[in-house]
């Protein structure tokens, strides 16, 4: 029997300790930008049992109570009791924040906003594929929906005995022309002294199967729920949390390369964030225009330099025109300077909360009106390339 072609991606819920940190960092960013759109924020958060540390560099006229933001974020997630993983009202919070280095500011700040330099050097990747309606890989799309569905059911009281910390993992079988779900694995934190078999059946019947059906996929997959048989201790009490430690969850589930830069806690002058959004925007519009069935875009930057150091594209052999022509189209239609990206997406006055992008991925989000998901360059691409 020939070897099957399988690919797996994972996601985590808002109660995962790393995501707790991401949400605190981005909630601080949201608070800073709301009062001062010119805020420069690079906020890092660490969480463990009964303890949160907030550090980094913030230069802003906004007067933000970082501790209050952190406690409000914990409450919103559902961490109101230390027994659940951490208590919003009684955990210790340490704040170690200072202003941004003037050495960085001198390269970024510019009289002409469009000539603004990049806030750091680095490489960023964007990806899109036609295998799903949202131009995202199937495994990560399903993985995100699983934990989002389970979280919503928990908050509605319909996933009995569940707690905030959850993970999902989805394996898709690509052997045949039509993909199938091979395995769905979910680890869902739960109360002590439960009927585990009933809990397992509830996860399968109210989360796994409905999500599979929503994608028009099979329900005869292999279901795995809490493979150790017990998941009571979770959140920061079960594992330390750090900002930026779920990079693949935040992007494409491993289907595309990643430059290594995190998003959360960073203002849009940081190209780790804004240029990753823009690379996705380019890739999605290229795929929607019919340039390729899937495509990856790489952007690279030098600190203090406005123009990208390089732009690369890869259609993985599915492209209908040459890479050279695709690059010509990208350079003619898209302006990847940091200042231009910020202006195009209005990232200093966003129509969304950065904290809302922490959970369930930054891309392919039908529940959020994210500007980098717009398909407003499709006709320009087709016209340029004669498609």
Short mmCIF file of C-alpha atoms in Angstrom, two decimals:
data_model
loop_
_atom_site.label_atom_id
_atom_site.label_comp_id
_atom_site.label_asym_id
_atom_site.label_seq_id
_atom_site.Cartn_x
_atom_site.Cartn_y
_atom_site.Cartn_z
CA UNK A 1 0.00 0.00 0.00
CA UNK A 2 1.51 3.38 -1.01
CA UNK A 3 2.40 5.86 1.71
CA UNK A 4 -0.36 8.39 2.30
CA UNK A 5 0.24 12.14 2.00
CA UNK A 6 -0.60 13.69 5.37
CA UNK A 7 -0.16 17.19 6.77
CA UNK A 8 -0.92 18.40 10.28
CA UNK A 9 -1.48 21.81 11.89
CA UNK A 10 -2.38 22.87 15.42
CA UNK A 11 -4.15 25.74 17.15
CA UNK A 12 -4.66 26.84 20.75
CA UNK A 13 -7.45 28.62 22.61
CA UNK A 14 -7.39 32.03 24.26
CA UNK A 15 -6.78 30.29 27.59
CA UNK A 16 -3.47 28.78 26.50
CA UNK A 17 -0.70 30.40 28.60
CA UNK A 18 1.19 31.74 25.57
CA UNK A 19 -2.02 33.26 24.23
CA UNK A 20 -2.76 34.81 27.62
CA UNK A 21 0.52 36.68 27.24
CA UNK A 22 -0.19 37.67 23.63
CA UNK A 23 -3.58 39.08 24.60
CA UNK A 24 -2.20 41.12 27.49
CA UNK A 25 0.55 42.55 25.27
CA UNK A 26 -1.86 43.46 22.48
CA UNK A 27 -4.45 44.86 24.90
CA UNK A 28 -1.73 47.21 26.17
CA UNK A 29 -0.94 48.14 22.55
CA UNK A 30 -4.64 48.82 21.86
CA UNK A 31 -4.86 51.06 24.94
CA UNK A 32 -1.75 53.01 23.91
CA UNK A 33 -2.88 53.55 20.30
CA UNK A 34 -6.39 54.58 21.38
CA UNK A 35 -4.94 57.54 23.30
CA UNK A 36 -1.84 58.17 21.18
CA UNK A 37 -1.76 56.76 17.62
CA UNK A 38 1.94 57.56 17.41
CA UNK A 39 2.77 55.23 20.30
CA UNK A 40 5.81 53.03 19.89
CA UNK A 41 5.20 49.73 21.64
CA UNK A 42 7.30 46.60 22.03
CA UNK A 43 5.66 44.80 24.94
CA UNK A 44 6.59 41.36 26.24
CA UNK A 45 4.67 39.32 28.82
CA UNK A 46 5.60 36.28 30.92
CA UNK A 47 3.07 34.23 32.89
CA UNK A 48 3.38 31.42 35.40
CA UNK A 49 1.42 30.20 38.39
CA UNK A 50 0.01 33.24 40.20
CA UNK A 51 2.39 35.67 38.47
CA UNK A 52 2.47 37.97 35.42
CA UNK A 53 5.47 40.05 34.33
CA UNK A 54 5.12 42.86 31.78
CA UNK A 55 8.28 44.24 30.21
CA UNK A 56 9.58 45.96 27.11
CA UNK A 57 9.82 49.41 25.57
CA UNK A 58 6.87 51.80 25.30
CA UNK A 59 7.08 55.44 24.21
CA UNK A 60 3.65 57.07 24.35
CA UNK A 61 1.75 60.05 25.71
CA UNK A 62 -0.99 57.59 26.73
CA UNK A 63 -1.38 56.97 30.43
CA UNK A 64 -2.10 53.26 30.61
CA UNK A 65 -2.48 51.23 33.77
CA UNK A 66 -0.67 48.11 32.55
CA UNK A 67 -1.64 46.09 35.62
CA UNK A 68 -5.33 46.92 35.21
CA UNK A 69 -5.19 45.93 31.52
CA UNK A 70 -3.64 42.59 32.43
CA UNK A 71 -6.25 41.82 35.08
CA UNK A 72 -9.11 42.78 32.75
CA UNK A 73 -7.66 40.50 30.05
CA UNK A 74 -7.49 37.56 32.46
CA UNK A 75 -11.11 38.13 33.47
CA UNK A 76 -12.24 38.31 29.86
CA UNK A 77 -10.59 34.97 29.14
CA UNK A 78 -12.21 33.38 32.17
CA UNK A 79 -9.29 33.12 34.59
CA UNK A 80 -11.14 34.35 37.67
CA UNK A 81 -9.98 31.68 40.11
CA UNK A 82 -6.45 30.36 40.80
CA UNK A 83 -7.88 26.83 40.58
CA UNK A 84 -8.54 27.42 36.87
CA UNK A 85 -4.91 28.34 36.12
CA UNK A 86 -4.53 31.88 37.46
CA UNK A 87 -6.74 34.35 39.31
CA UNK A 88 -7.28 37.78 37.75
CA UNK A 89 -7.79 39.53 41.07
CA UNK A 90 -5.15 37.90 43.27
CA UNK A 91 -2.19 37.13 40.98
CA UNK A 92 1.02 39.12 41.39
CA UNK A 93 1.84 41.49 38.51
CA UNK A 94 5.29 43.03 37.98
CA UNK A 95 5.76 45.86 35.45
CA UNK A 96 9.20 46.56 33.99
CA UNK A 97 8.70 48.94 31.07
CA UNK A 98 11.01 51.67 29.71
CA UNK A 99 11.03 53.90 26.64
CA UNK A 100 12.20 52.95 23.15
CA UNK A 101 15.88 53.36 22.31
CA UNK A 102 16.57 56.69 20.53
CA UNK A 103 18.95 54.75 18.28
CA UNK A 104 15.92 52.99 16.80
CA UNK A 105 13.70 56.07 16.72
CA UNK A 106 16.22 58.09 14.69
CA UNK A 107 16.02 55.55 11.86
CA UNK A 108 12.27 55.10 11.92
CA UNK A 109 10.92 58.62 12.43
CA UNK A 110 10.65 60.77 9.30
CA UNK A 111 8.93 63.99 8.31
CA UNK A 112 7.25 62.23 5.40
CA UNK A 113 5.23 59.32 6.82
CA UNK A 114 5.60 57.34 3.58
CA UNK A 115 9.39 57.58 3.88
CA UNK A 116 9.34 56.08 7.39
CA UNK A 117 12.07 53.51 7.91
CA UNK A 118 11.46 49.93 9.01
CA UNK A 119 11.43 49.46 12.79
CA UNK A 120 13.76 46.47 12.51
CA UNK A 121 15.55 44.27 10.04
CA UNK A 122 14.11 40.89 9.22
CA UNK A 123 12.29 38.62 6.80
CA UNK A 124 8.52 38.19 6.60
CA UNK A 125 6.42 35.68 4.70
CA UNK A 126 2.87 35.77 3.39
CA UNK A 127 0.97 32.82 1.97
CA UNK A 128 -2.32 32.00 0.28
CA UNK A 129 -3.84 28.88 -1.26
CA UNK A 130 -7.07 28.17 -3.13
CA UNK A 131 -7.81 25.03 -1.08
CA UNK A 132 -10.27 26.84 1.18
CA UNK A 133 -12.77 29.66 0.88
CA UNK A 134 -10.60 31.94 3.01
CA UNK A 135 -7.47 31.23 0.92
CA UNK A 136 -5.92 29.44 3.89
CA UNK A 137 -4.58 25.89 4.29
CA UNK A 138 -7.30 23.47 5.43
CA UNK A 139 -5.49 22.01 8.47
CA UNK A 140 -4.94 25.33 10.25
CA UNK A 141 -8.40 26.64 9.27
CA UNK A 142 -10.08 23.61 10.84
CA UNK A 143 -7.78 23.65 13.87
CA UNK A 144 -8.67 27.29 14.56
CA UNK A 145 -12.40 26.67 14.22
CA UNK A 146 -12.24 23.73 16.62
CA UNK A 147 -10.82 25.73 19.53
CA UNK A 148 -12.93 28.77 18.70
CA UNK A 149 -16.09 26.61 18.71
CA UNK A 150 -15.10 24.87 21.95
CA UNK A 151 -14.33 28.20 23.62
CA UNK A 152 -17.67 29.69 22.56
CA UNK A 153 -19.51 26.62 23.85
CA UNK A 154 -17.59 26.87 27.15
CA UNK A 155 -18.61 30.49 27.60
CA UNK A 156 -22.22 29.63 26.77
CA UNK A 157 -22.18 26.83 29.35
CA UNK A 158 -22.77 24.21 26.65
CA UNK A 159 -19.45 22.36 26.94
CA UNK A 160 -19.96 21.15 30.47
CA UNK A 161 -16.96 20.95 32.82
CA UNK A 162 -14.57 22.59 30.33
CA UNK A 163 -11.99 25.22 31.34
CA UNK A 164 -10.17 27.93 29.31
CA UNK A 165 -6.98 26.10 28.23
CA UNK A 166 -7.40 24.08 25.01
CA UNK A 167 -5.41 22.83 22.03
CA UNK A 168 -6.43 21.28 18.73
CA UNK A 169 -4.54 19.38 16.06
CA UNK A 170 -5.81 18.38 12.63
CA UNK A 171 -4.28 15.93 10.16
CA UNK A 172 -5.50 16.16 6.56
CA UNK A 173 -5.04 13.32 4.08
CA UNK A 174 -4.07 14.79 0.70
CA UNK A 175 -3.47 11.43 -1.00
CA UNK A 176 -6.52 11.69 -3.25
CA UNK A 177 -7.72 14.68 -5.26
CA UNK A 178 -10.32 15.47 -2.59
CA UNK A 179 -8.76 16.04 0.85
CA UNK A 180 -10.10 14.12 3.85
CA UNK A 181 -9.69 14.53 7.60
CA UNK A 182 -7.53 11.71 8.92
CA UNK A 183 -7.31 12.66 12.62
CA UNK A 184 -8.61 15.35 14.96
CA UNK A 185 -6.93 15.66 18.35
CA UNK A 186 -8.19 17.99 21.06
CA UNK A 187 -6.85 18.57 24.56
CA UNK A 188 -9.49 20.40 26.59
CA UNK A 189 -8.89 21.48 30.18
CA UNK A 190 -11.67 20.27 32.46
CA UNK A 191 -12.94 20.27 36.03
CA UNK A 192 -11.79 17.65 38.48
CA UNK A 193 -13.88 14.50 39.11
CA UNK A 194 -15.72 14.35 35.79
CA UNK A 195 -17.13 11.43 33.83
CA UNK A 196 -14.31 11.39 31.28
CA UNK A 197 -16.08 9.18 28.72
CA UNK A 198 -19.08 11.50 28.74
CA UNK A 199 -16.78 14.52 28.44
CA UNK A 200 -14.94 12.88 25.53
CA UNK A 201 -18.20 12.07 23.73
CA UNK A 202 -19.39 15.64 24.23
CA UNK A 203 -16.23 17.08 22.64
CA UNK A 204 -16.56 14.74 19.66
CA UNK A 205 -20.27 15.29 19.08
CA UNK A 206 -20.59 19.03 19.83
CA UNK A 207 -17.21 20.28 18.57
CA UNK A 208 -15.33 17.92 16.25
CA UNK A 209 -18.12 16.58 14.03
CA UNK A 210 -20.00 19.87 13.55
CA UNK A 211 -16.77 21.65 12.60
CA UNK A 212 -15.84 18.91 10.11
CA UNK A 213 -19.31 19.15 8.55
CA UNK A 214 -19.02 22.94 8.30
CA UNK A 215 -16.08 22.44 5.92
CA UNK A 216 -18.00 19.81 3.93
CA UNK A 217 -15.55 17.14 5.06
CA UNK A 218 -15.86 13.61 6.40
CA UNK A 219 -16.83 12.77 9.98
CA UNK A 220 -15.32 9.27 10.01
CA UNK A 221 -11.95 10.62 11.15
CA UNK A 222 -9.99 9.26 14.11
CA UNK A 223 -10.94 11.34 17.17
CA UNK A 224 -8.50 11.75 20.06
CA UNK A 225 -9.54 13.66 23.20
CA UNK A 226 -7.12 14.39 26.07
CA UNK A 227 -4.74 11.53 25.21
CA UNK A 228 -3.31 11.32 28.76
CA UNK A 229 -6.86 10.90 30.08
CA UNK A 230 -6.70 13.96 32.36
CA UNK A 231 -6.21 17.73 31.89
CA UNK A 232 -7.22 19.57 35.06
CA UNK A 233 -4.16 21.75 35.73
CA UNK A 234 -3.90 24.24 32.87
CA UNK A 235 -3.24 27.84 31.95
CA UNK A 236 -0.21 29.52 33.55
CA UNK A 237 -0.39 27.04 36.45
CA UNK A 238 0.24 24.16 34.07
CA UNK A 239 2.83 25.77 31.80
CA UNK A 240 4.66 29.07 31.62
CA UNK A 241 3.45 31.50 28.97
CA UNK A 242 5.41 33.91 26.78
CA UNK A 243 4.47 36.41 24.09
CA UNK A 244 5.32 35.37 20.56
CA UNK A 245 5.68 31.65 21.16
CA UNK A 246 2.84 30.57 18.86
CA UNK A 247 4.17 31.92 15.57
CA UNK A 248 2.98 29.02 13.42
CA UNK A 249 -0.46 29.03 15.06
CA UNK A 250 -0.69 32.75 14.28
CA UNK A 251 0.13 32.26 10.60
CA UNK A 252 -0.28 29.23 8.31
CA UNK A 253 0.08 26.15 10.47
CA UNK A 254 3.46 25.27 8.99
CA UNK A 255 2.26 25.23 5.36
CA UNK A 256 4.47 28.26 4.67
CA UNK A 257 7.86 29.38 5.91
CA UNK A 258 8.13 31.87 8.77
CA UNK A 259 10.70 34.61 9.32
CA UNK A 260 10.73 34.15 13.10
CA UNK A 261 9.29 37.50 14.15
CA UNK A 262 6.29 37.58 16.48
CA UNK A 263 3.30 39.92 16.13
CA UNK A 264 1.83 40.55 19.56
CA UNK A 265 2.74 43.61 21.60
CA UNK A 266 4.28 45.44 18.63
CA UNK A 267 3.07 48.68 17.09
CA UNK A 268 2.81 48.74 13.26
CA UNK A 269 6.21 50.40 12.77
CA UNK A 270 7.56 46.92 13.57
CA UNK A 271 7.65 45.17 10.21
CA UNK A 272 7.53 41.78 11.92
CA UNK A 273 3.86 42.59 12.21
CA UNK A 274 2.87 45.05 9.49
CA UNK A 275 4.95 43.53 6.67
CA UNK A 276 3.68 40.04 7.49
CA UNK A 277 0.18 41.41 7.09
CA UNK A 278 1.16 42.98 3.78
CA UNK A 279 2.84 39.85 2.46
CA UNK A 280 -0.40 37.95 3.14
CA UNK A 281 -2.33 40.71 1.33
CA UNK A 282 -0.11 40.36 -1.73
CA UNK A 283 -0.26 36.56 -1.74
CA UNK A 284 -4.04 36.42 -1.28
CA UNK A 285 -4.72 38.87 -4.10
CA UNK A 286 -2.34 36.98 -6.41
CA UNK A 287 -4.08 33.65 -5.78
CA UNK A 288 -7.55 35.21 -6.08
CA UNK A 289 -6.45 36.70 -9.41
CA UNK A 290 -5.60 33.22 -10.69
CA UNK A 291 -1.84 33.79 -10.84
CA UNK A 292 -1.18 30.52 -8.98
CA UNK A 293 -3.05 27.92 -6.96
CA UNK A 294 -0.85 28.70 -3.99
CA UNK A 295 1.84 31.29 -3.53
CA UNK A 296 4.33 32.46 -0.92
CA UNK A 297 5.66 36.03 -0.77
CA UNK A 298 8.81 37.03 1.10
CA UNK A 299 9.66 40.61 2.08
CA UNK A 300 12.92 41.65 3.76
CA UNK A 301 13.85 44.93 5.45
CA UNK A 302 16.75 46.84 6.97
CA UNK A 303 16.22 48.91 10.11
CA UNK A 304 15.66 52.55 9.25
CA UNK A 305 15.31 51.81 5.51
CA UNK A 306 11.93 52.36 3.85
CA UNK A 307 12.17 50.27 0.69
CA UNK A 308 12.25 46.48 1.11
CA UNK A 309 15.71 45.02 0.71
CA UNK A 310 14.21 42.23 -1.38
CA UNK A 311 10.91 40.77 -2.60
CA UNK A 312 10.56 37.10 -3.58
CA UNK A 313 7.65 34.94 -4.75
CA UNK A 314 7.21 31.19 -5.05
CA UNK A 315 4.23 29.57 -6.77
CA UNK A 316 5.43 26.00 -6.09
CA UNK A 317 5.02 25.10 -9.74
CA UNK A 318 1.34 26.15 -9.84
CA UNK A 319 1.92 29.61 -11.32
CA UNK A 320 0.45 30.50 -14.74
CA UNK A 321 3.11 33.11 -15.54
CA UNK A 322 6.81 33.33 -14.78
CA UNK A 323 8.16 34.43 -11.40
CA UNK A 324 9.74 37.41 -13.13
CA UNK A 325 6.36 38.59 -14.39
CA UNK A 326 4.75 38.03 -10.98
CA UNK A 327 7.48 40.12 -9.36
CA UNK A 328 6.95 42.86 -11.95
CA UNK A 329 3.26 42.90 -11.05
CA UNK A 330 3.98 43.00 -7.32
CA UNK A 331 6.39 45.90 -7.65
CA UNK A 332 4.02 47.82 -9.95
CA UNK A 333 0.84 47.34 -7.88
CA UNK A 334 1.93 47.04 -4.24
CA UNK A 335 3.86 49.55 -2.11
CA UNK A 336 5.62 47.59 0.63
CA UNK A 337 7.27 50.53 2.42
CA UNK A 338 6.34 50.47 6.13
CA UNK A 339 4.74 53.92 6.01
CA UNK A 340 2.69 52.94 2.96
CA UNK A 341 1.54 49.72 4.65
CA UNK A 342 0.47 51.61 7.78
CA UNK A 343 -1.44 54.11 5.63
CA UNK A 344 -3.07 51.48 3.41
CA UNK A 345 -4.38 49.50 6.37
CA UNK A 346 -4.79 52.48 8.74
CA UNK A 347 -2.86 50.51 11.33
CA UNK A 348 -2.50 53.44 13.76
CA UNK A 349 -6.30 53.89 13.88
CA UNK A 350 -7.37 50.29 13.27
CA UNK A 351 -10.98 49.27 12.64
CA UNK A 352 -10.20 46.18 14.73
CA UNK A 353 -8.58 45.46 18.10
CA UNK A 354 -5.09 44.04 17.84
CA UNK A 355 -5.97 41.87 20.85
CA UNK A 356 -8.71 40.19 18.77
CA UNK A 357 -6.11 38.99 16.26
CA UNK A 358 -4.22 37.08 18.98
CA UNK A 359 -6.59 34.14 18.94
CA UNK A 360 -7.44 31.79 16.07
CA UNK A 361 -4.94 33.25 13.62
CA UNK A 362 -4.28 36.61 12.01
CA UNK A 363 -5.30 35.50 8.52
CA UNK A 364 -8.38 34.08 6.85
CA UNK A 365 -10.63 35.49 9.58
CA UNK A 366 -14.27 35.72 8.41
CA UNK A 367 -15.27 37.01 11.86
CA UNK A 368 -13.04 40.11 11.74
CA UNK A 369 -12.90 42.95 9.23
CA UNK A 370 -9.14 42.85 8.70
CA UNK A 371 -7.80 45.17 5.98
CA UNK A 372 -5.07 42.80 4.80
CA UNK A 373 -7.76 40.26 3.87
CA UNK A 374 -9.28 42.59 1.23
CA UNK A 375 -9.30 41.42 -2.39
CA UNK A 376 -9.10 44.87 -3.95
CA UNK A 377 -6.07 44.34 -6.21
CA UNK A 378 -7.37 41.34 -8.15
CA UNK A 379 -8.45 43.23 -11.25
CA UNK A 380 -5.26 45.28 -11.34
CA UNK A 381 -3.19 42.08 -11.21
CA UNK A 382 -5.22 40.41 -13.95
CA UNK A 383 -4.96 43.48 -16.16
CA UNK A 384 -1.19 43.80 -15.62
CA UNK A 385 -0.55 40.12 -16.36
CA UNK A 386 -3.17 39.72 -19.10
CA UNK A 387 -5.05 36.98 -17.25
#
